[in-house]
Short mmCIF file of N, CA and C in Angstrom, two decimals:
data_model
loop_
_atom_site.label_atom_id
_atom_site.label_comp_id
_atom_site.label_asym_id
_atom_site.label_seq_id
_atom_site.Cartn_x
_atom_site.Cartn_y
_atom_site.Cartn_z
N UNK A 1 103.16 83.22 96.35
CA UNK A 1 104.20 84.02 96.99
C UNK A 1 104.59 83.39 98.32
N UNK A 2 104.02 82.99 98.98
CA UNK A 2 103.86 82.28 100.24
C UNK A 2 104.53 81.03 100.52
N UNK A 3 104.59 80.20 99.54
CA UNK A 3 104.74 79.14 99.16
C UNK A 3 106.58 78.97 98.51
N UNK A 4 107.03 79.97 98.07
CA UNK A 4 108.11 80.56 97.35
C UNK A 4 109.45 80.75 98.88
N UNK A 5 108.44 81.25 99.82
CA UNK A 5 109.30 80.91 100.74
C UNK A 5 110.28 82.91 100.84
N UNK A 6 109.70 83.97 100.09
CA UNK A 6 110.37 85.09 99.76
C UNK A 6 110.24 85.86 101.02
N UNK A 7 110.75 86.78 101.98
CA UNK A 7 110.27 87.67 102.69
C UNK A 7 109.97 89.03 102.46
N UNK A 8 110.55 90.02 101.16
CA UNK A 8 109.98 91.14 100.63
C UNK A 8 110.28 91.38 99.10
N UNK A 9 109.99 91.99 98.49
CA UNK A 9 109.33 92.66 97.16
C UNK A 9 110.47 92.29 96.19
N UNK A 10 111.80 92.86 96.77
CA UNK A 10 113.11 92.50 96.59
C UNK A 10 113.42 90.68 96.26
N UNK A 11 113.50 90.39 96.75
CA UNK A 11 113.57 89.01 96.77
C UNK A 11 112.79 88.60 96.15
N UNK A 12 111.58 88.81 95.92
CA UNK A 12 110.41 87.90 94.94
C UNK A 12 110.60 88.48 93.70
N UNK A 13 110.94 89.54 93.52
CA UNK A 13 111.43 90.01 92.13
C UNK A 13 113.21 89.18 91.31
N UNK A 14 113.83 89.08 93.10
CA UNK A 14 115.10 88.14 92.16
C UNK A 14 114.79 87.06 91.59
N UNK A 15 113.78 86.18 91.86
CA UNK A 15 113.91 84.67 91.36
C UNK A 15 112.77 84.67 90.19
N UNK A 16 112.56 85.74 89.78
CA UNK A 16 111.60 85.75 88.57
C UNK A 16 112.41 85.41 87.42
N UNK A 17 112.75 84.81 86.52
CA UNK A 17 112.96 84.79 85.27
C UNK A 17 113.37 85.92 84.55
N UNK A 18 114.29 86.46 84.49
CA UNK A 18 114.87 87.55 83.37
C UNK A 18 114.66 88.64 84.07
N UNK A 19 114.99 88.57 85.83
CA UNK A 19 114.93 90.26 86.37
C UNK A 19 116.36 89.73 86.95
N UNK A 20 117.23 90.46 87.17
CA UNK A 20 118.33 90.51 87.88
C UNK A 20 118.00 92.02 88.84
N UNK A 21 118.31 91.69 90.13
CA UNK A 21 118.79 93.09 91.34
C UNK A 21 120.13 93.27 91.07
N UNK A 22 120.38 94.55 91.11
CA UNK A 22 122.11 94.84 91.68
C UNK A 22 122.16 96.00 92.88
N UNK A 23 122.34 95.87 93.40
CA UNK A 23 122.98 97.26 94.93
C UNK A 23 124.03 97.97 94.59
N UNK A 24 124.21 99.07 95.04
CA UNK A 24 124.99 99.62 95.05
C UNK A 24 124.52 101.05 95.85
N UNK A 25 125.26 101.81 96.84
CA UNK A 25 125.29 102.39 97.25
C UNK A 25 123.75 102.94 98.00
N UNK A 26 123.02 101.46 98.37
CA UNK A 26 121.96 101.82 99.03
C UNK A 26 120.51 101.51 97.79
N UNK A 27 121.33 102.16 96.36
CA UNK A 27 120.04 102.20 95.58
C UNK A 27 120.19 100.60 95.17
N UNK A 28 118.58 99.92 94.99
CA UNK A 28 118.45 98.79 94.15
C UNK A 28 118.07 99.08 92.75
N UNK A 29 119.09 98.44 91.57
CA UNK A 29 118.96 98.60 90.86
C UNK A 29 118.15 97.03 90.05
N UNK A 30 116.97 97.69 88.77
CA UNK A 30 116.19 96.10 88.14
C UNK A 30 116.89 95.97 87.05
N UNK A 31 117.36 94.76 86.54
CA UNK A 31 117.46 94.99 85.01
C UNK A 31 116.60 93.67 84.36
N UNK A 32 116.13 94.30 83.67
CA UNK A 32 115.04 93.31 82.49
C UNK A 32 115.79 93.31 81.38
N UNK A 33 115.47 91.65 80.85
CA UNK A 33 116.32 91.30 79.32
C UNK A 33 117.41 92.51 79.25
N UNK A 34 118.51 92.55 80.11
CA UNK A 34 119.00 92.96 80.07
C UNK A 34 120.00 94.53 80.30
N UNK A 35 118.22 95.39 80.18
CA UNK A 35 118.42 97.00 79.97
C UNK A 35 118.34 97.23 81.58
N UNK A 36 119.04 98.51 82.00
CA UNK A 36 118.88 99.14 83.49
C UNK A 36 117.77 99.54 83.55
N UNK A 37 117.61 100.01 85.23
CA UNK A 37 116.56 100.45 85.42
C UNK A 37 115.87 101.81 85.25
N UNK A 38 116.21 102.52 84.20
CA UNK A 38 115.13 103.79 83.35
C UNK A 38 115.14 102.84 82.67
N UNK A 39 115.06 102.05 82.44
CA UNK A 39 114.02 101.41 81.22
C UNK A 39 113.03 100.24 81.68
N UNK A 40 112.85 100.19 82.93
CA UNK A 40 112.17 99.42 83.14
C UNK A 40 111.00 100.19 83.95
N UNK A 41 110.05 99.67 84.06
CA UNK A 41 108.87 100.76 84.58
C UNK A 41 108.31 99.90 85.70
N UNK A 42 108.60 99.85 86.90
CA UNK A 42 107.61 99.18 88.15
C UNK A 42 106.74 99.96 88.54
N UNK A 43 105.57 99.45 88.48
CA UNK A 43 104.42 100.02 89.05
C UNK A 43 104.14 98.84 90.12
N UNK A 44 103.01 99.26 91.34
CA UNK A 44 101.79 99.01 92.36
C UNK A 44 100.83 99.29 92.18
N UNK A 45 99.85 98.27 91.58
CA UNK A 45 98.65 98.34 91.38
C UNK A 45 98.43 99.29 90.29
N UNK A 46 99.38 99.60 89.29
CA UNK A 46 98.97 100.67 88.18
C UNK A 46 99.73 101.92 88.40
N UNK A 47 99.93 102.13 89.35
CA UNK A 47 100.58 103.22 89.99
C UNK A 47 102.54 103.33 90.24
N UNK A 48 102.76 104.17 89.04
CA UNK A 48 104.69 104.24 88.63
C UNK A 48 105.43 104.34 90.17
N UNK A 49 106.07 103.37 90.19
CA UNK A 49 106.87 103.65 92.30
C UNK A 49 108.50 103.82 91.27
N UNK A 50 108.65 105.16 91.67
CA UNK A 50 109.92 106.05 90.74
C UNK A 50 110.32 107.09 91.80
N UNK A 51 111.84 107.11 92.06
CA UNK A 51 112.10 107.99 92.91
C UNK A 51 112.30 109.42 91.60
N UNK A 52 112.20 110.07 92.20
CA UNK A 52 111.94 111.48 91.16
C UNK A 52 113.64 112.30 91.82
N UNK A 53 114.09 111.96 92.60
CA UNK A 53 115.32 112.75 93.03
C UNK A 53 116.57 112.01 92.40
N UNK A 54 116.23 110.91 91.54
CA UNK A 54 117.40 109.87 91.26
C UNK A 54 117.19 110.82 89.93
N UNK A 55 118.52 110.58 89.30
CA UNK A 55 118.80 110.69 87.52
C UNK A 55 118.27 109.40 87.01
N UNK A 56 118.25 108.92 87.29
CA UNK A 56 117.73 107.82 86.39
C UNK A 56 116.20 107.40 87.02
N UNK A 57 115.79 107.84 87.26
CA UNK A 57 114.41 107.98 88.39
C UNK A 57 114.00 106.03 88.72
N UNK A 58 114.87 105.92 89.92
CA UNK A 58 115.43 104.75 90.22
C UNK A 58 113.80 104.01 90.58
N UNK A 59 113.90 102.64 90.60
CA UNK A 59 112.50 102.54 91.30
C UNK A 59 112.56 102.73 92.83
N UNK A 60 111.61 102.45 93.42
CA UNK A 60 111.41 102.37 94.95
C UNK A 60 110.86 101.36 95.77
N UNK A 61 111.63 100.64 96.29
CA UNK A 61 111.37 99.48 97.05
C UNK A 61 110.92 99.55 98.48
N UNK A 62 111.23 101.02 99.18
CA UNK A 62 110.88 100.93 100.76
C UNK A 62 109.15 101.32 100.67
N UNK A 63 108.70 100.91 101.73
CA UNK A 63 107.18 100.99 101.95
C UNK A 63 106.67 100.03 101.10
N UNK A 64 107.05 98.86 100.20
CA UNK A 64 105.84 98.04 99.49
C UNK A 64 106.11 96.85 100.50
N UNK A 65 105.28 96.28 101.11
CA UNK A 65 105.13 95.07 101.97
C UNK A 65 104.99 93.74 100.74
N UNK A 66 105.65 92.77 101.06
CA UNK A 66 104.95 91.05 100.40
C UNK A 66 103.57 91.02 101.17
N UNK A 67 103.19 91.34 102.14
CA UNK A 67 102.17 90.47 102.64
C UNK A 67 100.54 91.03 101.89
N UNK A 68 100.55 92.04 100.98
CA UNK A 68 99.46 92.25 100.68
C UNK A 68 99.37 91.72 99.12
N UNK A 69 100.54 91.40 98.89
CA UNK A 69 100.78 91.03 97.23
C UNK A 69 100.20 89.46 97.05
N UNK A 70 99.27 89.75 95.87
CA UNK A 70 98.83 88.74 95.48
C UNK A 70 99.68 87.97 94.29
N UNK A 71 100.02 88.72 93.44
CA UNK A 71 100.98 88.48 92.65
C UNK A 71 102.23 89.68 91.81
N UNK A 72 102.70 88.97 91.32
CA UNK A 72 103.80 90.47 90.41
C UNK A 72 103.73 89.76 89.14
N UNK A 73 103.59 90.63 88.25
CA UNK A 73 103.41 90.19 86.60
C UNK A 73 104.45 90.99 86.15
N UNK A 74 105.00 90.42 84.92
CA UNK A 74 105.96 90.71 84.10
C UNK A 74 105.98 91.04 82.87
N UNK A 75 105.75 92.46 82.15
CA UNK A 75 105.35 92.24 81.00
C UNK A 75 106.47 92.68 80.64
N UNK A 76 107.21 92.29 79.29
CA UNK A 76 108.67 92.78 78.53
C UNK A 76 108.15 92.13 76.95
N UNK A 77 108.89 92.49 75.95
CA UNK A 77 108.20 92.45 74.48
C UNK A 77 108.03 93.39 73.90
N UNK A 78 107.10 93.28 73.18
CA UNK A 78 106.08 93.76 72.16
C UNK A 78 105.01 94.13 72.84
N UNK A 79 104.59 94.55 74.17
CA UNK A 79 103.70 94.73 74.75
C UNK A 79 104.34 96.09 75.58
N UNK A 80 105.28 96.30 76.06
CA UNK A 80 105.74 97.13 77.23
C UNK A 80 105.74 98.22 76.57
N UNK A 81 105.60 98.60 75.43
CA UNK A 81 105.70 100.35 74.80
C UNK A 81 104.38 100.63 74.92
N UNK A 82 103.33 99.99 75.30
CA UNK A 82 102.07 100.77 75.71
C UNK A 82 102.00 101.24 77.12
N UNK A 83 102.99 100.99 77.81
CA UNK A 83 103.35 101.74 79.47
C UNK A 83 103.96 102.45 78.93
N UNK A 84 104.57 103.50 78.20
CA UNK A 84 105.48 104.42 77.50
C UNK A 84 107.05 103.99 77.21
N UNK A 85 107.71 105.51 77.27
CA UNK A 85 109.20 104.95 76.82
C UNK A 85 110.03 104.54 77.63
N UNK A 86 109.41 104.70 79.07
CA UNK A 86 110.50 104.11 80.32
C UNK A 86 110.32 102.84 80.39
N UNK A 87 109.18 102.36 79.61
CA UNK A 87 109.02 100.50 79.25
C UNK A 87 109.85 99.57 78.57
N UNK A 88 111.07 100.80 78.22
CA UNK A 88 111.71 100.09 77.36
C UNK A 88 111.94 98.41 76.93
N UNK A 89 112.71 97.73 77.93
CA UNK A 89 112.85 97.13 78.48
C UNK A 89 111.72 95.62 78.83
N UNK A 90 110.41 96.50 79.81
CA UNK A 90 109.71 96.01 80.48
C UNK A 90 109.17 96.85 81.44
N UNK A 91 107.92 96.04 82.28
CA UNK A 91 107.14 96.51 83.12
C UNK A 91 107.20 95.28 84.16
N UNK A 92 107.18 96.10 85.56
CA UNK A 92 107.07 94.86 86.39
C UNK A 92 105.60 95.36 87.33
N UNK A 93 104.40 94.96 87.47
CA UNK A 93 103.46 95.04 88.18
C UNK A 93 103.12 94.38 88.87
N UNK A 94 103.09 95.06 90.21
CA UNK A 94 102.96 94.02 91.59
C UNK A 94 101.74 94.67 91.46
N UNK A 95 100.62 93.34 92.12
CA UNK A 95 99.30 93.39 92.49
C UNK A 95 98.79 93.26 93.50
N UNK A 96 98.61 93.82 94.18
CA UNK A 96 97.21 93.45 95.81
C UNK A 96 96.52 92.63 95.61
N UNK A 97 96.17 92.33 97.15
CA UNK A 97 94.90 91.33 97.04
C UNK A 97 94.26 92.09 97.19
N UNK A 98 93.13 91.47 96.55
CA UNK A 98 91.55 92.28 96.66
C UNK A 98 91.54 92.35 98.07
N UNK A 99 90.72 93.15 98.36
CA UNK A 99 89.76 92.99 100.01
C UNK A 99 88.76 92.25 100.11
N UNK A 100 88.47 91.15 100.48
CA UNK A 100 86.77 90.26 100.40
C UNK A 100 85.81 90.97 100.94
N UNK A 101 86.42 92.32 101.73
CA UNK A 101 84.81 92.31 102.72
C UNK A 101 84.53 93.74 102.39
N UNK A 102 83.22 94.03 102.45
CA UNK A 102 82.54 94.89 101.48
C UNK A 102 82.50 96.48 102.75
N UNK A 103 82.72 97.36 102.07
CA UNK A 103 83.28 98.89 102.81
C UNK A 103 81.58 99.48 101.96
N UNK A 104 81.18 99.97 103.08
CA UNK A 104 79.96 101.01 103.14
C UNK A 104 80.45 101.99 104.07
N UNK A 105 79.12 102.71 104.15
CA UNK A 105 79.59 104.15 104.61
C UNK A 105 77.76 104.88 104.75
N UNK A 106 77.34 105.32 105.59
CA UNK A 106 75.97 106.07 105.66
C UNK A 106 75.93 107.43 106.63
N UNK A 107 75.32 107.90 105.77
CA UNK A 107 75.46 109.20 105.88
C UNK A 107 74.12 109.62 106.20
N UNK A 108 73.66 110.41 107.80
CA UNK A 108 72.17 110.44 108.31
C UNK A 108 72.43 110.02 109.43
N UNK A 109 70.87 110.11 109.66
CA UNK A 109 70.35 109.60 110.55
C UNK A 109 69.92 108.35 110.30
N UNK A 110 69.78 106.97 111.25
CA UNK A 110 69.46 105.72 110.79
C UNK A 110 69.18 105.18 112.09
N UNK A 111 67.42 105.91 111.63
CA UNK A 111 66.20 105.36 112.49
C UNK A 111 65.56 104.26 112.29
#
């Protein structure tokens, strides 16, 4: 991602292979092989980023940063109807980087 030269989520999603952006009136719209975006399903880390106030429950691009993304995968095919029927299309999954450093927590006293 780094290397690509992209500055956010938007942009690293245009130069992928078979995603086109379009704008319009503020909303970004994805289209995969072709179909709009209810048929395409973006998730973060597993997790559907869908505005719920759109008719077409648009995706959502504000609040995802590039700088924690490790990569974005593309699944479209014969594979995307196991994310359901908003997969029509495809799935686009952006991934985090892991964290390297290890989170504890103790609870007590620690005599």
């Amino acid at each position: 991602m780094e290397k690509s030269g992209v500055r956010d989520v938007k942009s690293a999603l245009a130069i992928l292979p078979g995603v086109s952006l379009a704008e319009s009136a503020g909303i970004t719209g994805i289209f995969l092989r072709g179909l709009s975006s209810n048929h395409v399903n973006l998730m973060y880390d597993g997790i559907r980023l869908q505005d719920v106030s759109t008719p077409q429950g648009t995706p959502i691009f504000s609040g995802v940063l590039l700088a924690p993304v490790e990569r974005i995968e593309v699944v479209s095919g014969s594979q995307s109807p196991f994310y359901g029927s908003a997969s029509l299309s495809g799935v686009i999954d952006i991934i985090p980087k892991q964290n390297d450093s290890e989170f504890s927590t103790a609870i007590g006293d620690r005599t």
